[in-house]
Amino acid sequence: MSLFWRIFSLNAVGLVVAAALLLGPVTVSTPVLPGEVLVVVVGLTALLVVNAVVLRVGLAPLGRLGRAMATADLLRPGARPVVSGPVETAELITTYNAMLDRLETERAESAARALSAQERERRRIARELHDEVGQTLTAVLLQLKRVADRAPEPLRHEVSQAQEATRAGLEEIRRIAHRLRPGVLEELGLLSALRSLAAEFSAHGLRVRHDLAGDLPPLTRETELVFYRVAQEGLTNTARHAHADRAELRLTAAPDGVGLLVRDNGRGLGDASDGAGLTGMRERALLIGATLTVEPAPGRGTDVRLHIPTEDRA
């Protein structure tokens, strides 16, 4: 039984007993006059209605608090229930809001540490792939070339196939290392990195059209990295899951901030829930005070939008 019905039932029982006493042993006239019965019944009904209204209004903030707790999402911060109601209820809502502020701050800090460690690990793996595995495969290619020069004619075709497979593996290693550690972002900046990213996906079957504003305000390295990773993850999801053949990559600057759009013409979101990719993008957006939205594109497909306001960018 809800708190409203518990309190209302208790008050109603008391009022009904009081009315019964007025119409029974505790009365001013004997026998009870019809007018007295009418007055008592009307008064009882009015008291019950007023009691129900007062309880409903007084307990409404608790209902709003319950709905806010049920829909709270640390990856979509900012929503807070309004502090209202009696003193005890207002204190409870204030305490909940303070707890939510603390949880969001701790979540953002832990996500920042985790993503920073992830980027360090990406750089380490990329360096080892390039320096260790890449050099080993290069040495294997040189050895296969010497073997091909000395091998008899019947074996040269098989050695050539081994060379091609090793060369393809070396190119794949280099591509993975490049995606793990975007050197072009560190050396040439965000615009060149996004152009290179669009060209990379276009070379693998997804036609990516890019429209990148050249008048961007100064951005921190963390902000540029978040923009690059969101674009990379958005195009990766498009290539893997969207069944799309075209995509659009747009970076714009406006008085209210900087925005990134990744749009495809795929099958859309459907009923799919957020996976690890979208969750990672939302966590990265929180690090720089940006807003990430994923919604259906006009007509068909999916829009991934990242926007950082001007005040947060500074």
GROMACS .gro file of C-alpha atoms in nm:
model
  314
    1MET     CA    1   0.000   0.000   0.000
    2SER     CA    2   0.133   0.343  -0.092
    3LEU     CA    3   0.210   0.607   0.169
    4PHE     CA    4  -0.084   0.816   0.046
    5TRP     CA    5  -0.337   0.540   0.107
    6ARG     CA    6  -0.185   0.451   0.445
    7ILE     CA    7  -0.220   0.806   0.576
    8PHE     CA    8  -0.556   0.867   0.409
    9SER     CA    9  -0.702   0.541   0.543
   10LEU     CA   10  -0.588   0.620   0.896
   11ASN     CA   11  -0.737   0.969   0.882
   12ALA     CA   12  -1.057   0.839   0.721
   13VAL     CA   13  -1.104   0.581   0.998
   14GLY     CA   14  -1.067   0.851   1.262
   15LEU     CA   15  -1.313   1.081   1.087
   16VAL     CA   16  -1.569   0.803   1.034
   17VAL     CA   17  -1.548   0.702   1.401
   18ALA     CA   18  -1.593   1.063   1.506
   19ALA     CA   19  -1.896   1.098   1.278
   20ALA     CA   20  -2.045   0.774   1.412
   21LEU     CA   21  -2.005   0.900   1.767
   22LEU     CA   22  -2.177   1.226   1.677
   23LEU     CA   23  -2.469   1.033   1.534
   24GLY     CA   24  -2.476   0.783   1.823
   25PRO     CA   25  -2.409   0.831   2.193
   26VAL     CA   26  -2.239   1.171   2.160
   27THR     CA   27  -2.518   1.391   2.030
   28VAL     CA   28  -2.699   1.708   2.129
   29SER     CA   29  -3.048   1.579   2.060
   30THR     CA   30  -3.239   1.258   2.101
   31PRO     CA   31  -3.350   1.128   1.864
   32VAL     CA   32  -3.100   1.251   1.604
   33LEU     CA   33  -3.256   1.501   1.372
   34PRO     CA   34  -3.232   1.456   0.992
   35GLY     CA   35  -3.067   1.795   0.960
   36GLU     CA   36  -2.790   1.688   1.199
   37VAL     CA   37  -2.732   1.372   0.997
   38LEU     CA   38  -2.700   1.579   0.680
   39VAL     CA   39  -2.456   1.823   0.841
   40VAL     CA   40  -2.237   1.542   0.978
   41VAL     CA   41  -2.230   1.351   0.647
   42VAL     CA   42  -2.152   1.664   0.444
   43GLY     CA   43  -1.883   1.767   0.692
   44LEU     CA   44  -1.730   1.418   0.687
   45THR     CA   45  -1.725   1.415   0.306
   46ALA     CA   46  -1.566   1.761   0.294
   47LEU     CA   47  -1.300   1.663   0.547
   48LEU     CA   48  -1.215   1.348   0.352
   49VAL     CA   49  -1.185   1.541   0.025
   50VAL     CA   50  -0.967   1.812   0.181
   51ASN     CA   51  -0.753   1.546   0.348
   52ALA     CA   52  -0.702   1.364   0.016
   53VAL     CA   53  -0.608   1.685  -0.166
   54VAL     CA   54  -0.364   1.797   0.104
   55LEU     CA   55  -0.199   1.455   0.112
   56ARG     CA   56  -0.178   1.436  -0.268
   57VAL     CA   57  -0.015   1.779  -0.288
   58GLY     CA   58   0.217   1.712   0.003
   59LEU     CA   59   0.336   1.376  -0.131
   60ALA     CA   60   0.370   1.487  -0.495
   61PRO     CA   61   0.739   1.586  -0.451
   62LEU     CA   62   0.814   1.232  -0.335
   63GLY     CA   63   0.658   1.098  -0.654
   64ARG     CA   64   0.871   1.332  -0.865
   65LEU     CA   65   1.177   1.224  -0.668
   66GLY     CA   66   1.098   0.857  -0.732
   67ARG     CA   67   1.060   0.914  -1.106
   68ALA     CA   68   1.385   1.113  -1.114
   69MET     CA   69   1.569   0.832  -0.933
   70ALA     CA   70   1.427   0.572  -1.173
   71THR     CA   71   1.542   0.766  -1.481
   72ALA     CA   72   1.877   0.898  -1.353
   73ASP     CA   73   2.166   0.832  -1.592
   74LEU     CA   74   2.521   0.940  -1.506
   75LEU     CA   75   2.605   0.952  -1.877
   76ARG     CA   76   2.334   1.216  -1.928
   77PRO     CA   77   2.396   1.453  -1.638
   78GLY     CA   78   2.214   1.769  -1.540
   79ALA     CA   79   1.857   1.648  -1.471
   80ARG     CA   80   1.753   1.728  -1.114
   81PRO     CA   81   1.415   1.709  -0.937
   82VAL     CA   82   1.284   2.044  -0.814
   83VAL     CA   83   1.325   2.100  -0.441
   84SER     CA   84   0.973   2.149  -0.305
   85GLY     CA   85   0.722   2.019  -0.052
   86PRO     CA   86   0.742   2.006   0.327
   87VAL     CA   87   1.071   2.058   0.508
   88GLU     CA   88   1.147   1.686   0.539
   89THR     CA   89   1.070   1.620   0.172
   90ALA     CA   90   1.272   1.923   0.058
   91GLU     CA   91   1.570   1.805   0.265
   92LEU     CA   92   1.541   1.456   0.112
   93ILE     CA   93   1.537   1.597  -0.244
   94THR     CA   94   1.830   1.829  -0.164
   95THR     CA   95   2.029   1.536  -0.026
   96TYR     CA   96   1.952   1.330  -0.336
   97ASN     CA   97   2.062   1.614  -0.567
   98ALA     CA   98   2.387   1.652  -0.372
   99MET     CA   99   2.446   1.278  -0.392
  100LEU     CA  100   2.384   1.285  -0.768
  101ASP     CA  101   2.628   1.575  -0.808
  102ARG     CA  102   2.891   1.378  -0.619
  103LEU     CA  103   2.829   1.060  -0.819
  104GLU     CA  104   2.850   1.246  -1.151
  105THR     CA  105   3.174   1.413  -1.047
  106GLU     CA  106   3.326   1.085  -0.932
  107ARG     CA  107   3.206   0.912  -1.251
  108ALA     CA  108   3.360   1.183  -1.467
  109GLU     CA  109   3.689   1.166  -1.276
  110SER     CA  110   3.707   0.787  -1.292
  111ALA     CA  111   3.616   0.792  -1.661
  112ALA     CA  112   3.889   1.049  -1.723
  113ARG     CA  113   4.145   0.828  -1.550
  114ALA     CA  114   4.025   0.519  -1.735
  115LEU     CA  115   4.027   0.687  -2.075
  116SER     CA  116   4.366   0.842  -2.009
  117ALA     CA  117   4.502   0.498  -1.921
  118GLN     CA  118   4.333   0.359  -2.231
  119GLU     CA  119   4.504   0.616  -2.453
  120ARG     CA  120   4.843   0.537  -2.294
  121GLU     CA  121   4.783   0.167  -2.353
  122ARG     CA  122   4.681   0.235  -2.713
  123ARG     CA  123   5.005   0.425  -2.772
  124ARG     CA  124   5.210   0.147  -2.612
  125ILE     CA  125   5.043  -0.125  -2.819
  126ALA     CA  126   5.075   0.082  -3.137
  127ARG     CA  127   5.445   0.140  -3.068
  128GLU     CA  128   5.506  -0.229  -3.003
  129LEU     CA  129   5.312  -0.331  -3.313
  130HIS     CA  130   5.511  -0.089  -3.526
  131ASP     CA  131   5.853  -0.145  -3.373
  132GLU     CA  132   5.843  -0.513  -3.279
  133VAL     CA  133   5.589  -0.694  -3.497
  134GLY     CA  134   5.643  -0.463  -3.793
  135GLN     CA  135   6.019  -0.507  -3.790
  136THR     CA  136   5.981  -0.884  -3.752
  137LEU     CA  137   5.751  -0.905  -4.054
  138THR     CA  138   5.986  -0.681  -4.252
  139ALA     CA  139   6.271  -0.920  -4.174
  140VAL     CA  140   6.052  -1.212  -4.281
  141LEU     CA  141   5.984  -1.037  -4.612
  142LEU     CA  142   6.356  -0.989  -4.673
  143GLN     CA  143   6.425  -1.352  -4.590
  144LEU     CA  144   6.145  -1.466  -4.823
  145LYS     CA  145   6.295  -1.253  -5.100
  146ARG     CA  146   6.631  -1.428  -5.059
  147VAL     CA  147   6.455  -1.765  -5.057
  148ALA     CA  148   6.261  -1.671  -5.372
  149ASP     CA  149   6.583  -1.579  -5.551
  150ARG     CA  150   6.737  -1.916  -5.472
  151ALA     CA  151   6.429  -2.140  -5.487
  152PRO     CA  152   6.372  -2.366  -5.786
  153GLU     CA  153   6.101  -2.267  -6.029
  154PRO     CA  154   5.828  -2.503  -5.894
  155LEU     CA  155   5.856  -2.343  -5.547
  156ARG     CA  156   5.874  -1.978  -5.648
  157HIS     CA  157   5.498  -1.946  -5.684
  158GLU     CA  158   5.440  -2.069  -5.327
  159VAL     CA  159   5.714  -1.842  -5.193
  160SER     CA  160   5.556  -1.551  -5.379
  161GLN     CA  161   5.221  -1.628  -5.214
  162ALA     CA  162   5.393  -1.632  -4.874
  163GLN     CA  163   5.547  -1.294  -4.956
  164GLU     CA  164   5.208  -1.147  -5.046
  165ALA     CA  165   5.046  -1.283  -4.730
  166THR     CA  166   5.329  -1.143  -4.517
  167ARG     CA  167   5.311  -0.807  -4.694
  168ALA     CA  168   4.932  -0.793  -4.639
  169GLY     CA  169   4.984  -0.876  -4.272
  170LEU     CA  170   5.242  -0.600  -4.243
  171GLU     CA  171   5.003  -0.348  -4.398
  172GLU     CA  172   4.728  -0.458  -4.160
  173ILE     CA  173   4.962  -0.418  -3.862
  174ARG     CA  174   5.049  -0.066  -3.977
  175ARG     CA  175   4.682   0.020  -4.024
  176ILE     CA  176   4.592  -0.104  -3.676
  177ALA     CA  177   4.884   0.087  -3.524
  178HIS     CA  178   4.774   0.401  -3.705
  179ARG     CA  179   4.419   0.369  -3.569
  180LEU     CA  180   4.545   0.305  -3.217
  181ARG     CA  181   4.779   0.603  -3.222
  182PRO     CA  182   4.670   0.876  -3.466
  183GLY     CA  183   5.007   1.033  -3.535
  184VAL     CA  184   4.857   1.270  -3.791
  185LEU     CA  185   4.644   1.422  -3.512
  186GLU     CA  186   4.951   1.499  -3.303
  187GLU     CA  187   5.156   1.625  -3.595
  188LEU     CA  188   4.908   1.803  -3.827
  189GLY     CA  189   4.602   1.876  -3.613
  190LEU     CA  190   4.234   1.784  -3.603
  191LEU     CA  191   4.133   1.882  -3.957
  192SER     CA  192   4.407   1.678  -4.124
  193ALA     CA  193   4.334   1.385  -3.893
  194LEU     CA  194   3.963   1.388  -3.985
  195ARG     CA  195   4.045   1.409  -4.357
  196SER     CA  196   4.281   1.113  -4.319
  197LEU     CA  197   4.012   0.923  -4.128
  198ALA     CA  198   3.755   0.986  -4.402
  199ALA     CA  199   4.004   0.875  -4.670
  200GLU     CA  200   4.083   0.559  -4.473
  201PHE     CA  201   3.719   0.451  -4.453
  202SER     CA  202   3.657   0.551  -4.815
  203ALA     CA  203   3.942   0.322  -4.919
  204HIS     CA  204   3.763   0.030  -4.749
  205GLY     CA  205   3.428   0.058  -4.928
  206LEU     CA  206   3.241   0.330  -4.737
  207ARG     CA  207   3.209   0.655  -4.928
  208VAL     CA  208   3.270   0.932  -4.676
  209ARG     CA  209   3.206   1.294  -4.771
  210HIS     CA  210   3.362   1.547  -4.536
  211ASP     CA  211   3.287   1.912  -4.477
  212LEU     CA  212   3.534   2.053  -4.225
  213ALA     CA  213   3.533   2.416  -4.118
  214GLY     CA  214   3.874   2.579  -4.138
  215ASP     CA  215   3.802   2.862  -3.892
  216LEU     CA  216   3.795   2.659  -3.573
  217PRO     CA  217   3.882   2.832  -3.246
  218PRO     CA  218   4.181   2.703  -3.050
  219LEU     CA  219   4.104   2.363  -2.898
  220THR     CA  220   4.292   2.173  -2.632
  221ARG     CA  221   4.462   1.843  -2.713
  222GLU     CA  222   4.204   1.658  -2.504
  223THR     CA  223   3.918   1.819  -2.697
  224GLU     CA  224   4.075   1.739  -3.034
  225LEU     CA  225   4.132   1.379  -2.925
  226VAL     CA  226   3.767   1.344  -2.814
  227PHE     CA  227   3.643   1.483  -3.147
  228TYR     CA  228   3.870   1.245  -3.336
  229ARG     CA  229   3.772   0.937  -3.132
  230VAL     CA  230   3.400   1.014  -3.162
  231ALA     CA  231   3.433   1.051  -3.540
  232GLN     CA  232   3.637   0.730  -3.556
  233GLU     CA  233   3.388   0.533  -3.347
  234GLY     CA  234   3.092   0.675  -3.540
  235LEU     CA  235   3.239   0.574  -3.877
  236THR     CA  236   3.341   0.234  -3.737
  237ASN     CA  237   2.984   0.167  -3.620
  238THR     CA  238   2.857   0.276  -3.960
  239ALA     CA  239   3.093   0.042  -4.145
  240ARG     CA  240   3.020  -0.255  -3.916
  241HIS     CA  241   2.655  -0.234  -3.822
  242ALA     CA  242   2.460   0.024  -4.024
  243HIS     CA  243   2.458  -0.153  -4.363
  244ALA     CA  244   2.532   0.186  -4.519
  245ASP     CA  245   2.728   0.275  -4.833
  246ARG     CA  246   2.758   0.650  -4.772
  247ALA     CA  247   2.850   0.862  -4.472
  248GLU     CA  248   2.904   1.228  -4.400
  249LEU     CA  249   3.160   1.382  -4.164
  250ARG     CA  250   3.097   1.747  -4.077
  251LEU     CA  251   3.282   1.979  -3.839
  252THR     CA  252   3.135   2.324  -3.784
  253ALA     CA  253   3.216   2.631  -3.577
  254ALA     CA  254   2.942   2.864  -3.454
  255PRO     CA  255   2.916   3.142  -3.194
  256ASP     CA  256   2.769   2.895  -2.945
  257GLY     CA  257   3.043   2.633  -2.984
  258VAL     CA  258   3.196   2.365  -3.205
  259GLY     CA  259   2.995   2.075  -3.343
  260LEU     CA  260   3.073   1.740  -3.505
  261LEU     CA  261   2.823   1.541  -3.713
  262VAL     CA  262   2.862   1.182  -3.833
  263ARG     CA  263   2.567   1.085  -4.056
  264ASP     CA  264   2.502   0.766  -4.253
  265ASN     CA  265   2.229   0.632  -4.480
  266GLY     CA  266   2.204   0.294  -4.308
  267ARG     CA  267   1.917   0.110  -4.146
  268GLY     CA  268   1.898   0.340  -3.843
  269LEU     CA  269   1.895   0.276  -3.470
  270GLY     CA  270   1.590   0.051  -3.439
  271ASP     CA  271   1.545  -0.092  -3.090
  272ALA     CA  272   1.916  -0.142  -3.029
  273SER     CA  273   2.048  -0.030  -2.691
  274ASP     CA  274   2.371   0.158  -2.632
  275GLY     CA  275   2.670  -0.067  -2.680
  276ALA     CA  276   3.027  -0.024  -2.563
  277GLY     CA  277   3.101   0.212  -2.852
  278LEU     CA  278   2.822   0.460  -2.773
  279THR     CA  279   2.892   0.437  -2.401
  280GLY     CA  280   3.257   0.518  -2.466
  281MET     CA  281   3.158   0.817  -2.681
  282ARG     CA  282   2.930   0.950  -2.407
  283GLU     CA  283   3.205   0.914  -2.147
  284ARG     CA  284   3.451   1.098  -2.370
  285ALA     CA  285   3.198   1.377  -2.427
  286LEU     CA  286   3.160   1.423  -2.051
  287LEU     CA  287   3.535   1.477  -2.016
  288ILE     CA  288   3.526   1.801  -2.216
  289GLY     CA  289   3.181   1.922  -2.111
  290ALA     CA  290   3.029   1.834  -2.448
  291THR     CA  291   2.686   1.698  -2.536
  292LEU     CA  292   2.649   1.380  -2.741
  293THR     CA  293   2.320   1.293  -2.910
  294VAL     CA  294   2.240   0.989  -3.123
  295GLU     CA  295   1.917   1.018  -3.320
  296PRO     CA  296   1.759   0.915  -3.652
  297ALA     CA  297   1.886   1.106  -3.952
  298PRO     CA  298   1.645   1.292  -4.182
  299GLY     CA  299   1.497   1.036  -4.417
  300ARG     CA  300   1.708   0.735  -4.329
  301GLY     CA  301   2.012   0.647  -4.122
  302THR     CA  302   2.163   0.775  -3.799
  303ASP     CA  303   2.304   1.107  -3.680
  304VAL     CA  304   2.577   1.120  -3.416
  305ARG     CA  305   2.623   1.478  -3.294
  306LEU     CA  306   2.890   1.609  -3.059
  307HIS     CA  307   2.866   1.971  -2.946
  308ILE     CA  308   3.088   2.161  -2.704
  309PRO     CA  309   2.951   2.498  -2.592
  310THR     CA  310   3.160   2.813  -2.615
  311GLU     CA  311   3.178   2.865  -2.240
  312ASP     CA  312   3.305   2.510  -2.183
  313ARG     CA  313   3.549   2.533  -2.473
  314ALA     CA  314   3.729   2.825  -2.306
   0.00000   0.00000   0.00000
